[in-house]
Short mmCIF file of C-alpha atoms in Angstrom, two decimals:
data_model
loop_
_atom_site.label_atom_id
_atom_site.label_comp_id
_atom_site.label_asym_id
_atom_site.label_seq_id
_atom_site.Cartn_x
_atom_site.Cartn_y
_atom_site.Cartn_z
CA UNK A 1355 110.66 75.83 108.23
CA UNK A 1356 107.98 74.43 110.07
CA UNK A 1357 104.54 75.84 110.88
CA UNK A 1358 103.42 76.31 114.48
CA UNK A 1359 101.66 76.35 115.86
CA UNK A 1360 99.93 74.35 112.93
CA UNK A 1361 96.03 75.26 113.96
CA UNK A 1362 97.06 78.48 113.85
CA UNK A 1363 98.83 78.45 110.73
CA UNK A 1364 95.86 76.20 109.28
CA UNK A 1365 93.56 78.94 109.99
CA UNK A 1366 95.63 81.58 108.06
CA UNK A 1367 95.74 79.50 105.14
CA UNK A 1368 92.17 79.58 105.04
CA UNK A 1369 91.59 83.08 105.96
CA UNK A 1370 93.86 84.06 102.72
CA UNK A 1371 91.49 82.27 100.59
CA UNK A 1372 88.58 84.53 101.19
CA UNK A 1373 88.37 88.01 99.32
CA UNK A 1374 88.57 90.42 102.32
CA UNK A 1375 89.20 94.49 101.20
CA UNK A 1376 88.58 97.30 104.01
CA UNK A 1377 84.72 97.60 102.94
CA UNK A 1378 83.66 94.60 101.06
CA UNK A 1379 84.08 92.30 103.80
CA UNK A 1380 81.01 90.16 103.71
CA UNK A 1381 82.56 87.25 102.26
CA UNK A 1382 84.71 87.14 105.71
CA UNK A 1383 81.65 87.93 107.73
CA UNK A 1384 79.85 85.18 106.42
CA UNK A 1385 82.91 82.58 106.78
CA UNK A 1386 82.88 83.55 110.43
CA UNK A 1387 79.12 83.24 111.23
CA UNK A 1388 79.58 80.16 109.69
CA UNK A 1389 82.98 79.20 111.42
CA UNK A 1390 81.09 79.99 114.76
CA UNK A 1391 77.53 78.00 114.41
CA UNK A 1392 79.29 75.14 113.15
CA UNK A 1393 81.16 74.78 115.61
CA UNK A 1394 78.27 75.22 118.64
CA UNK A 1395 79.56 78.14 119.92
CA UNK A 1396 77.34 81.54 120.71
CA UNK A 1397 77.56 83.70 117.59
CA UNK A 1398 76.41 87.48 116.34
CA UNK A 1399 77.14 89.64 114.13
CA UNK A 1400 75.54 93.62 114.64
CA UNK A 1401 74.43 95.51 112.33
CA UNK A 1402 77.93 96.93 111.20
CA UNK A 1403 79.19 93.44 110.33
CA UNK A 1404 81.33 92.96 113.88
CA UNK A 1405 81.36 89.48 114.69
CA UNK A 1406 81.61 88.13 118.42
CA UNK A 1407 82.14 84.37 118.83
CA UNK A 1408 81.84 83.18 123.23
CA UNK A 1409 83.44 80.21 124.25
CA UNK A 1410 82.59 78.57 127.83
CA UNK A 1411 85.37 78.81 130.03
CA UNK A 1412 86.97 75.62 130.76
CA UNK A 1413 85.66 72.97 133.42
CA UNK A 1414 86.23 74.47 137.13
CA UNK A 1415 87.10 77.87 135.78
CA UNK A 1416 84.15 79.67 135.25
CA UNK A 1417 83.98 82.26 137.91
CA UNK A 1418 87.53 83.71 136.32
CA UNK A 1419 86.83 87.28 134.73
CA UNK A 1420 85.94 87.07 131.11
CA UNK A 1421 88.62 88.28 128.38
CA UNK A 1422 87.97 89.90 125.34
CA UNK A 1423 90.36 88.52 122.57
CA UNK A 1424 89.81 91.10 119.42
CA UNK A 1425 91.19 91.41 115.55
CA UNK A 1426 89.81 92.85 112.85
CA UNK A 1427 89.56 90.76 109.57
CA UNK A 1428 90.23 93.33 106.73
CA UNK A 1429 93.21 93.60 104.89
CA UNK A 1430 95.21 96.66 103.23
CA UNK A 1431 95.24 95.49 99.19
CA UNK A 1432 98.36 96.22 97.72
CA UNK A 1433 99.98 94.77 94.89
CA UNK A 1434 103.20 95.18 92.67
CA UNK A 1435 102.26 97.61 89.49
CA UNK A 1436 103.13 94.39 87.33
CA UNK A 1437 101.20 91.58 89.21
CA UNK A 1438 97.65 90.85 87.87
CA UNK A 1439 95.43 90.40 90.72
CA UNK A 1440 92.14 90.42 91.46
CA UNK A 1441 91.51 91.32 95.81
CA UNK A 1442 87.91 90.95 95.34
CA UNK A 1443 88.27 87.38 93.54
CA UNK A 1444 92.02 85.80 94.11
CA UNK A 1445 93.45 83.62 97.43
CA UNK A 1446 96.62 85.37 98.33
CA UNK A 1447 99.43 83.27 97.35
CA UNK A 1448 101.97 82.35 99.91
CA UNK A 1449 105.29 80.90 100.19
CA UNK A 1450 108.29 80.72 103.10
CA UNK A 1451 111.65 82.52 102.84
CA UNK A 1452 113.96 81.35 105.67
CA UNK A 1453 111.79 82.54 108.58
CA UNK A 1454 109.22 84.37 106.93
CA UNK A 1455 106.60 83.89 105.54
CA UNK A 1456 105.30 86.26 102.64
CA UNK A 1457 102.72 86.85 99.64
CA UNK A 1458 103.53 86.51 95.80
CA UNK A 1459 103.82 90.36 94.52
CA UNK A 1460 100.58 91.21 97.09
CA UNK A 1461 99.94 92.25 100.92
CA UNK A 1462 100.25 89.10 102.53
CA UNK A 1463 97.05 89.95 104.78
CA UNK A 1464 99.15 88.88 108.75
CA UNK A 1465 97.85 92.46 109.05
CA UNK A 1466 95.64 91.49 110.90
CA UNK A 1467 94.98 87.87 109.60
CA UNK A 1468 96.92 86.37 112.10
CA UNK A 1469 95.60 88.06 114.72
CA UNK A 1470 92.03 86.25 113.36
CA UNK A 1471 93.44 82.90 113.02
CA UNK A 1472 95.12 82.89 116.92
CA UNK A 1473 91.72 83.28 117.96
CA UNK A 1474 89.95 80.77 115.71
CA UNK A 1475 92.48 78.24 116.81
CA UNK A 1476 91.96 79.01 120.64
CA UNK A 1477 88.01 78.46 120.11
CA UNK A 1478 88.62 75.17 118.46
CA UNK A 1479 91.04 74.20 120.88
CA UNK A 1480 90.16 71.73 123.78
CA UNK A 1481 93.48 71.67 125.63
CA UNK A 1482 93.84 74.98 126.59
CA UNK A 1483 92.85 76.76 130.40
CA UNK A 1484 91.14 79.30 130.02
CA UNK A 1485 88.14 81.37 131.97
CA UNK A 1486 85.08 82.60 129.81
CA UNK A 1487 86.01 84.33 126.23
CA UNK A 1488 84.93 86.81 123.87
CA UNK A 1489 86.67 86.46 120.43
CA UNK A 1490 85.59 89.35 118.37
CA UNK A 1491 86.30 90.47 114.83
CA UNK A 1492 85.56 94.00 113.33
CA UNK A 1493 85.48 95.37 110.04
CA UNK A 1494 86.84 98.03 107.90
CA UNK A 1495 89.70 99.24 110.30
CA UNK A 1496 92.50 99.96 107.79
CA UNK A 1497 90.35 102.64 106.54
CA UNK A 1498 88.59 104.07 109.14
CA UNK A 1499 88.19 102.25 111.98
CA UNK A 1500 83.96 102.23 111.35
CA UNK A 1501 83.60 98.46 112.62
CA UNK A 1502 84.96 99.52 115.95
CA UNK A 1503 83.15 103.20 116.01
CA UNK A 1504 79.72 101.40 114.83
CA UNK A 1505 79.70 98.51 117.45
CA UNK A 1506 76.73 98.27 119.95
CA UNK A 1507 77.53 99.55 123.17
CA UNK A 1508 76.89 96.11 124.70
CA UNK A 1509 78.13 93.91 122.34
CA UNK A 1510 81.29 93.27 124.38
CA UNK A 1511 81.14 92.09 127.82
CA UNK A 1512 84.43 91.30 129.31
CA UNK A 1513 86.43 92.46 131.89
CA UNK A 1514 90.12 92.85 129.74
CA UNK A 1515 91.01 93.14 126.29
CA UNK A 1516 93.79 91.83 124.57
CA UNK A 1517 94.35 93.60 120.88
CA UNK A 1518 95.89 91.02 118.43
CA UNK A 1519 96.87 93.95 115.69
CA UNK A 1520 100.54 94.81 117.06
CA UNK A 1521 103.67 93.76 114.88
CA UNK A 1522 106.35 93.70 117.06
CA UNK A 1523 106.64 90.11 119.59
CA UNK A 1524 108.42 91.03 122.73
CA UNK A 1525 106.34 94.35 122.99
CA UNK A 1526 103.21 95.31 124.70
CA UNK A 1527 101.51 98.36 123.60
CA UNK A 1528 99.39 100.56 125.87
CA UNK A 1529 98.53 103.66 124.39
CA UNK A 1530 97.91 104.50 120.18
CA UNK A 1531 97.54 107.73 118.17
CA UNK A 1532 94.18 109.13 117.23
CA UNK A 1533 94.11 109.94 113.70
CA UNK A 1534 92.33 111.61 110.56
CA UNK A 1535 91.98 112.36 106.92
CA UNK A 1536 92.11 115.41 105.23
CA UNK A 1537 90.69 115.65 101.99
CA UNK A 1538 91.46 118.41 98.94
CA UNK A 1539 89.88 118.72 95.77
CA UNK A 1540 91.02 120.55 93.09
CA UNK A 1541 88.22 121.42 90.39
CA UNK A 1542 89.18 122.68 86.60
CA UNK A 1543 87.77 122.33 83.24
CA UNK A 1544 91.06 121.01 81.24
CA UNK A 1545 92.52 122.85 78.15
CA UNK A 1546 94.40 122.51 75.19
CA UNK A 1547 98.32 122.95 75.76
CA UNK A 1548 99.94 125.39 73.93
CA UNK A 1549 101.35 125.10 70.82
CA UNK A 1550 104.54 123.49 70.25
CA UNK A 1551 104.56 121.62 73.55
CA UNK A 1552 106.17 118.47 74.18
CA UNK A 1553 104.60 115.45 76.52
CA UNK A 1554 106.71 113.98 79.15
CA UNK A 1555 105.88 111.16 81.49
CA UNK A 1556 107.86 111.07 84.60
CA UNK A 1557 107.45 108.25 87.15
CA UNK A 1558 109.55 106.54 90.12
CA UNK A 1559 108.66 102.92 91.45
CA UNK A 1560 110.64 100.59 93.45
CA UNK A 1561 110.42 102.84 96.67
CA UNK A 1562 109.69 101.03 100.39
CA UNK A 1563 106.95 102.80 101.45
CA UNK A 1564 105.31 101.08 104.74
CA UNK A 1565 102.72 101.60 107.06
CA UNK A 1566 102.49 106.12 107.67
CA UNK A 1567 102.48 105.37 111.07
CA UNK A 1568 104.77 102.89 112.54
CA UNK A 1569 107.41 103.62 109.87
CA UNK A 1570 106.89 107.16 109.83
CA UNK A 1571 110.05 108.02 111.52
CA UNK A 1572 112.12 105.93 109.27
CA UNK A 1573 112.78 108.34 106.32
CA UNK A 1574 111.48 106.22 103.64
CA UNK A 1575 110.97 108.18 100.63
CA UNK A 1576 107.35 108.99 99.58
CA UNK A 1577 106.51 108.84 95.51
CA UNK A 1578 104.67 111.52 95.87
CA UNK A 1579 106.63 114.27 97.84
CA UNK A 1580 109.59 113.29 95.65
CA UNK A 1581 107.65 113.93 92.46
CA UNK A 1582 106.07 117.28 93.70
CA UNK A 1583 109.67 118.36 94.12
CA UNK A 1584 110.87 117.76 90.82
CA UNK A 1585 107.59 119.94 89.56
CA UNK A 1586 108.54 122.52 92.24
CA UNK A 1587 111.68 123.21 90.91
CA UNK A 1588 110.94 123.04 87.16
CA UNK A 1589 107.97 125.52 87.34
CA UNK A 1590 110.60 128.07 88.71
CA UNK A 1591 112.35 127.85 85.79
CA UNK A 1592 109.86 126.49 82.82
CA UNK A 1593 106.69 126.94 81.98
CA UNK A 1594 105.40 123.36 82.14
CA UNK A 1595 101.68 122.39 81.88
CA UNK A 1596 100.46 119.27 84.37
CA UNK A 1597 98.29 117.17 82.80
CA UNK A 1598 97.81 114.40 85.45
CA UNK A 1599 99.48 113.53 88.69
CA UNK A 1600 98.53 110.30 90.19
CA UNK A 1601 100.31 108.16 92.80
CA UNK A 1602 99.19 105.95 96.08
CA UNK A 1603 95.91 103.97 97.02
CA UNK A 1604 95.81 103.85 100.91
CA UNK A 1605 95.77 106.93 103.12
CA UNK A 1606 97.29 104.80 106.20
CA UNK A 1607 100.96 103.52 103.20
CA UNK A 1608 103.60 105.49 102.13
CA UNK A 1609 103.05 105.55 98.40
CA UNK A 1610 105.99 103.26 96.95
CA UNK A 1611 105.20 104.78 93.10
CA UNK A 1612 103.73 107.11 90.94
CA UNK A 1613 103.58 109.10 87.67
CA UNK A 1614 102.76 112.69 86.01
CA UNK A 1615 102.57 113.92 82.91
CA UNK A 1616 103.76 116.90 81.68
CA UNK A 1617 104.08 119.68 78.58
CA UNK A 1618 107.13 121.42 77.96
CA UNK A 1619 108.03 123.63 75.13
CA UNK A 1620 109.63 121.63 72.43
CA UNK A 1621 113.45 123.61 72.82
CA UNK A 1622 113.38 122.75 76.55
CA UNK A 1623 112.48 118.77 76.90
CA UNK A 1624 116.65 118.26 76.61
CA UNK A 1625 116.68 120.88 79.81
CA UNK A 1626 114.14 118.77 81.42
CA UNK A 1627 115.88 115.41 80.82
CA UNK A 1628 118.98 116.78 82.40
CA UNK A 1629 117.52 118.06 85.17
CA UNK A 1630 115.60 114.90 85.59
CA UNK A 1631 118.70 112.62 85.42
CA UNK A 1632 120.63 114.94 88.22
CA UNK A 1633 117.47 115.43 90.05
CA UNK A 1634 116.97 111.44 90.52
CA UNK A 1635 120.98 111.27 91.40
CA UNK A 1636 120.25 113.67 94.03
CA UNK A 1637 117.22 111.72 95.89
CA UNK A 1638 118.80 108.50 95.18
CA UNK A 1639 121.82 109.68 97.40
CA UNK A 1640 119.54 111.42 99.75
CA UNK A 1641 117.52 108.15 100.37
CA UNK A 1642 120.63 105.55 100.08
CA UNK A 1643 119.75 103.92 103.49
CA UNK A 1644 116.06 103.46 103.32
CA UNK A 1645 115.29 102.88 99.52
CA UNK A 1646 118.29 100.83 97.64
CA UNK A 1647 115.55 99.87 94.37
CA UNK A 1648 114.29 103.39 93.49
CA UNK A 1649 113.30 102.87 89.68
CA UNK A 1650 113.62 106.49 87.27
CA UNK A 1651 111.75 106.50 83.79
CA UNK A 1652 110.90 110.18 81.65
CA UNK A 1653 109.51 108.67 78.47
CA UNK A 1654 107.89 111.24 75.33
CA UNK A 1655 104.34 110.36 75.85
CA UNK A 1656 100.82 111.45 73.32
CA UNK A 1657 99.43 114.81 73.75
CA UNK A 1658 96.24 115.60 76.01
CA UNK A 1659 95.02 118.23 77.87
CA UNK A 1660 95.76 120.01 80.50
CA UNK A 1661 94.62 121.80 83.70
CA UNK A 1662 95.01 125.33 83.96
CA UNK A 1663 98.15 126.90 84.64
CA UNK A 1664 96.95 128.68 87.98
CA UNK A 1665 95.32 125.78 88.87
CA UNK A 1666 98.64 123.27 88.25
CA UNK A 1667 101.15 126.02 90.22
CA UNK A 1668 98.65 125.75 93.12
CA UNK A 1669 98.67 121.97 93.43
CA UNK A 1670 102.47 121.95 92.60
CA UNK A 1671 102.94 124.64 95.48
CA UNK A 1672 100.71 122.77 98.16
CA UNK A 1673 102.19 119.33 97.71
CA UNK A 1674 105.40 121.18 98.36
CA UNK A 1675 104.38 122.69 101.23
CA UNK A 1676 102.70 119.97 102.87
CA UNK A 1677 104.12 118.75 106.21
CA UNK A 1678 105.05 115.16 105.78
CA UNK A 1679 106.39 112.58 108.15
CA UNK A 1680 107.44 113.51 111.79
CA UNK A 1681 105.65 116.79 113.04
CA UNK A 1682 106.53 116.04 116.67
CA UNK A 1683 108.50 113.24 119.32
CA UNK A 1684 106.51 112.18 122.66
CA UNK A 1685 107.54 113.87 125.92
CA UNK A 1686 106.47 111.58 128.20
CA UNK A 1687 108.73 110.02 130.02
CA UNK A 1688 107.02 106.13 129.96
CA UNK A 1689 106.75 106.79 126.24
CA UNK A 1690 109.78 108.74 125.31
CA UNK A 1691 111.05 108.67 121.91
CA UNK A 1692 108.09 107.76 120.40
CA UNK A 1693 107.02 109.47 117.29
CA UNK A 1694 103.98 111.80 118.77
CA UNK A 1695 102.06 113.73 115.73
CA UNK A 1696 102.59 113.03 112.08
CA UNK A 1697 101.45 113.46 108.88
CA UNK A 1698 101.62 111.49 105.59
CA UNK A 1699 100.36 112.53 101.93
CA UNK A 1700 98.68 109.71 100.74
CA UNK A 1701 97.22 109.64 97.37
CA UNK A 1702 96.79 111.88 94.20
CA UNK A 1703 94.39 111.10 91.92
CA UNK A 1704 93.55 113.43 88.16
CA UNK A 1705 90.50 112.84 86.88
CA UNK A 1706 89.06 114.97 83.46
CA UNK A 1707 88.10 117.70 85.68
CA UNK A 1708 89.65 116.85 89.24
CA UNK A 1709 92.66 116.39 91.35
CA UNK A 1710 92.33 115.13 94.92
CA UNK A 1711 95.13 114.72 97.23
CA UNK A 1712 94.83 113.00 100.55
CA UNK A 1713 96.34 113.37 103.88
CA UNK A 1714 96.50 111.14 106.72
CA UNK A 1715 97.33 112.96 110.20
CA UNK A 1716 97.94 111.37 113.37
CA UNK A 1717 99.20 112.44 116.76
CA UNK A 1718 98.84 109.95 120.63
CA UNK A 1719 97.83 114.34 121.95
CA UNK A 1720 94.41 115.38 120.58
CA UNK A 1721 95.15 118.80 120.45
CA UNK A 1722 98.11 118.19 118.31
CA UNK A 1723 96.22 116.27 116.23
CA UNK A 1724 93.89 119.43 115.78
CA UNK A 1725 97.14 121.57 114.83
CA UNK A 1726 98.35 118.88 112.34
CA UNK A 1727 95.37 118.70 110.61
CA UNK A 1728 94.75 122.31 111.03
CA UNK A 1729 98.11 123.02 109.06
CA UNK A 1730 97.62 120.88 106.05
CA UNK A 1731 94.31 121.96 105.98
CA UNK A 1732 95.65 125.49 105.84
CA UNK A 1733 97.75 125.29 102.98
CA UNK A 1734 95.26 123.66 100.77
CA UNK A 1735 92.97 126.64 101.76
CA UNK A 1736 95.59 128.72 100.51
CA UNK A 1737 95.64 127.09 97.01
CA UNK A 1738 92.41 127.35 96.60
CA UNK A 1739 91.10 123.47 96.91
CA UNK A 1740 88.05 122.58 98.69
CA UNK A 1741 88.95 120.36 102.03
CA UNK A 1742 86.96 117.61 104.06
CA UNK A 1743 88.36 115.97 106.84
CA UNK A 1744 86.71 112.95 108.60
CA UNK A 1745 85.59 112.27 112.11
CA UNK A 1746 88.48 110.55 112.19
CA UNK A 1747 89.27 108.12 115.76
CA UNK A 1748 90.45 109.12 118.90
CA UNK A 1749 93.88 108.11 121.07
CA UNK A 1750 94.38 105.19 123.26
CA UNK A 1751 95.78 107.08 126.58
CA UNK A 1752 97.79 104.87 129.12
CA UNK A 1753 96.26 104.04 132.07
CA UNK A 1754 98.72 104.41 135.31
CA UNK A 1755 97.31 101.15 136.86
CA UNK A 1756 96.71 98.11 134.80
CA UNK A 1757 96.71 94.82 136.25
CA UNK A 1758 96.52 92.73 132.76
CA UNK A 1759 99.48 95.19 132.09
CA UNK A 1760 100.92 93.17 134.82
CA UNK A 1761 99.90 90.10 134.28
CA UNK A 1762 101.11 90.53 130.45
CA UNK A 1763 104.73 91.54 131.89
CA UNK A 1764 105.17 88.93 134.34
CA UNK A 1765 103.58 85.74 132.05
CA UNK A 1766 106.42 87.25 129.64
CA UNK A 1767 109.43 87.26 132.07
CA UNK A 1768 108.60 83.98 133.48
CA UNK A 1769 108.42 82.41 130.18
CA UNK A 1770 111.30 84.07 127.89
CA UNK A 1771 113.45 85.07 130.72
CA UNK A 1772 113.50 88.90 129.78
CA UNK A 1773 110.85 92.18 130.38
CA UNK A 1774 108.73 92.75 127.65
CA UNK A 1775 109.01 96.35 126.19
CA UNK A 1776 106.16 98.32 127.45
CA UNK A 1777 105.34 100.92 125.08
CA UNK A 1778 102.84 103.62 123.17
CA UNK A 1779 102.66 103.21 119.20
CA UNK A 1780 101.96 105.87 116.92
CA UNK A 1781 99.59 103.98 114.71
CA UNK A 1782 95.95 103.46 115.40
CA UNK A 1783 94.47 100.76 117.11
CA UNK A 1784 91.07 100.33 117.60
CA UNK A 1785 91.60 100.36 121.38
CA UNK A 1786 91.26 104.25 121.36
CA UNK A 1787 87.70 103.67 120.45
CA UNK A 1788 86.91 100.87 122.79
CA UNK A 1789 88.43 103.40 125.88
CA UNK A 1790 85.82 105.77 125.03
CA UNK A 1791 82.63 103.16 124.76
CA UNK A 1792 84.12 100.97 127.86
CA UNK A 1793 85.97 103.10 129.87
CA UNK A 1794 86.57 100.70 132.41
CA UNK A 1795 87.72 97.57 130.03
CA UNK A 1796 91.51 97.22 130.84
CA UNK A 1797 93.32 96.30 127.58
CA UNK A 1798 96.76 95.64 125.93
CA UNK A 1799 97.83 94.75 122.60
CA UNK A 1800 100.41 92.69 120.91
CA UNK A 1801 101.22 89.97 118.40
CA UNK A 1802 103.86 88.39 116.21
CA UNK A 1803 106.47 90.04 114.08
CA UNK A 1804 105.25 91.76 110.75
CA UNK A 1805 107.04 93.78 108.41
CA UNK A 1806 106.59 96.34 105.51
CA UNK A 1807 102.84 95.60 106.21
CA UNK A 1808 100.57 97.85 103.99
CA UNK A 1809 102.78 96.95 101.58
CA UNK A 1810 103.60 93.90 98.78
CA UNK A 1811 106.97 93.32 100.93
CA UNK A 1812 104.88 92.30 104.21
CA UNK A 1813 106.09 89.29 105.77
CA UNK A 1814 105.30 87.54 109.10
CA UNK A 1815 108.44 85.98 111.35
CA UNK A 1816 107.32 82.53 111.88
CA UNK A 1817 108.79 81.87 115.13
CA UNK A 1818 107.18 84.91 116.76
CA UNK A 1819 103.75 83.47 116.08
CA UNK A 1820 104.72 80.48 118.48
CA UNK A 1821 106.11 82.81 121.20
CA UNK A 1822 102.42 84.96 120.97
CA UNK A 1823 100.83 81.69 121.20
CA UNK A 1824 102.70 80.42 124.13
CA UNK A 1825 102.85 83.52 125.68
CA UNK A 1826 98.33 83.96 125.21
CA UNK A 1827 98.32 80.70 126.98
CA UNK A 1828 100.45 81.63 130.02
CA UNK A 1829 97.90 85.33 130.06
CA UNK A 1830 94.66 83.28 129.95
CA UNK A 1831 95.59 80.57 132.47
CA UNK A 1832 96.53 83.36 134.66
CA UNK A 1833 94.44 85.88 134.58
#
């Protein structure tokens, strides 16, 4: 299939060849800074590592209100267990199936790579109508949003904002979830297990997992839920030892894999095994829809110590208690059906003297974020771990007049024959921060097709890019 639009596709290619992880970034900010002065145009970066990049507006149109165009330029790094990569070193390695384009056994990096490259192509364009413009790129927003929360208060100027980080084409998103991270950390000085004990290691792979907040709703299993389970319902009937639980990497994926170990006494490993076997019969059956590749292994495994049994039954008994996935569904009537507050359990990690779990919450209702985080909070308190939880980033709340809302709907209809679906989306965007630092900036946000992002399944639709691009045109010759 064929590129286009090829500028835009050209600038991908090139993005994906510079080492861009949430946090280590500077590789990307330098490339831009670069990009920019090379190019004659007026470039900064602040002193978080934003980048803003003005372009004139076209001859005769320079009294037209300026428009922000904004993505950010990290990437989620994700990778299949048996793919040897390097994110702070390797280009990610593309390749097209049918109409999609996708990433060798990685994240593929659309998310929100594209995004960057529409922009870079409309500044090197000189075809294209347009009033004055304000490309900017931020940093670090897959983990917490800091490049948006640390800009300068006047280091955007414009009069509208369009956010390039949305992954579905034909939809316009006008409201986001706030979100934050909750923290718990289990402390323990290991011990030997008891004699006669038997090592297991358990883990599951192969799973969909996704992005915790658009595919929240979609009852994907998560590694780590199912695993707790399992260690639930054995430690009501065995006395098993945990000597390491660790599964996930990102507190905004589902985690797709994951591992413990355990000790058993010798005359019940066959028990275990069975109940293993039925136990992975059970979820596969329970998850048939969403995950069709769930991988099983319980292997004998070398002795090593493990954490106390007090301190195992309370992890084992929070993970089970933990809310995860849809705490609550969107009342209003605009934005009906929309998932409204959820949590995710991200990550467990054992070290040789801790365990740390962590939680993502999000909710598009502030004070139901509170409550969510609030609960899971709770019942770590209740096992005894000690909790942070970040600052975390506020929601994007509709505004009941818009006019690039309008201007977005109409360009739409008069180009693709049909209404755009207007819509919240229950991940964050960093327009909720921008609506607190401009309160007056009218945005929107949308952008080509992606799927499985924060995953090594993403994939971009190819032909959506061209419809964004088309349809970006139509908005900035408008407005």
């Amino acid at each position: 299939m064929e590129l286009k639009p090829a500028s835009v596709f050209k600038h991908f290619a090139e993005i994906n060849k510079i080492p861009r992880p949430s946090k280590r970034e500077e590789k990307m900010i330098e490339y831009l800074r670069n990009w920019g002065t090379s190019h004659h145009l007026d470039t900064k970066v602040d002193a978080t590592g934003n980048v803003i990049i003005r372009k004139p507006a076209t001859k005769g149109l320079e009294n037209k209100p300026t428009v922000i165009l904004q993505s950010h330029f990290d990437m989620v790094c994700d990778k299949l267990v048996d793919v040897e990569f390097d994110f702070d070193k390797d280009a990610i390695q593309t390749y097209i199936d049918g109409e999609w384009l996708k990433a060798k056994g990685t994240t593929l990096g659309a998310d929100d790579g594209i995004g960057v490259a529409i922009e870079l192509a409309i500044l090197e364009a000189d075809d294209i109508e347009h009033g004055p413009l304000e490309c900017v790129f931020t940093r670090d927003e897959e983990t917490q949003l800091t490049g948006a929360s640390g800009m300068e208060a006047d280091f955007m100027t414009g009069d509208y904002l369009i956010n390039l980080d949305s992954e579905d084409e034909g939809q316009v998103f006008v409201s986001c979830a706030g979100g934050k991270t909750t923290t718990a950390t289990f402390q323990f000085t290991k011990e030997e297990a008891p004699a006669g004990s038997f090592f297991l290691q358990c883990s599951i792979k192969g799973l969909t997992g996704g992005h915790s907040g658009d595919d929240i709703e979609k009852k994907r299993a998560n590694a780590i839920k199912i695993l707790s389970r399992f260690l639930y319902k054995e430690m009501q009937k065995f006395d098993i030892r945990l000597a390491a639980f660790n599964s996930g990497r990102m507190h905004n994926a589902i985690p797709r894999d994951g591992s413990f170990v355990i000790a058993v006494h010798n005359e019940q490993k066959e028990q275990v095994r069975v109940d293993w076997n039925v136990f992975a019969a059970e979820v596969e059956n329970e998850f048939h829809v969403t995950d069709t590749h769930m991988v099983w292994n319980m292997t004998s495994c070398d002795a090593q110590p493990v954490l106390p049994q007090q301190v195992a039954a309370n992890v084992i008994r929070a993970l089970q208690a933990l809310d995860n996935g849809v705490f609550a569904i969107c009342q209003d009537e605009m934005l009906g059906g929309m998932v409204e507050t959820s949590s995710n359990v991200a990550s467990v990690v054992t070290t040789d003297d801790t365990l740390t779990i962590v939680a993502s919450q999000r909710s598009n209702i502030m004070s139901n974020l509170d409550n969510q985080c609030n609960t899971i909070k709770a019942a770590f308190e209740l096992a005894g771990a000690s909790i942070t939880q970040n600052d975390g980033y506020p929601a994007w709340n509709m505004k009941v007049e818009s006019h690039l809302r309008d201007i977005v709907a109409g360009t739409y209809k008069t180009l693709f024959g049909e209404e755009p679906i207007v819509r919240g989306i229950h991940a964050g965007l960093e327009c909720g921060l921008f609506s607190e630092r401009y309160p007056n900036l009218d945005m929107v946000s949308f952008g080509p097709t992606l799927r499985f992002v924060h995953t090594p399944d993403e994939r971009l639709h190819i032909p959506s890019v061209e419809k964004v691009w088309n349809h970006l045109l139509a908005i900035l010759k408008e407005i």
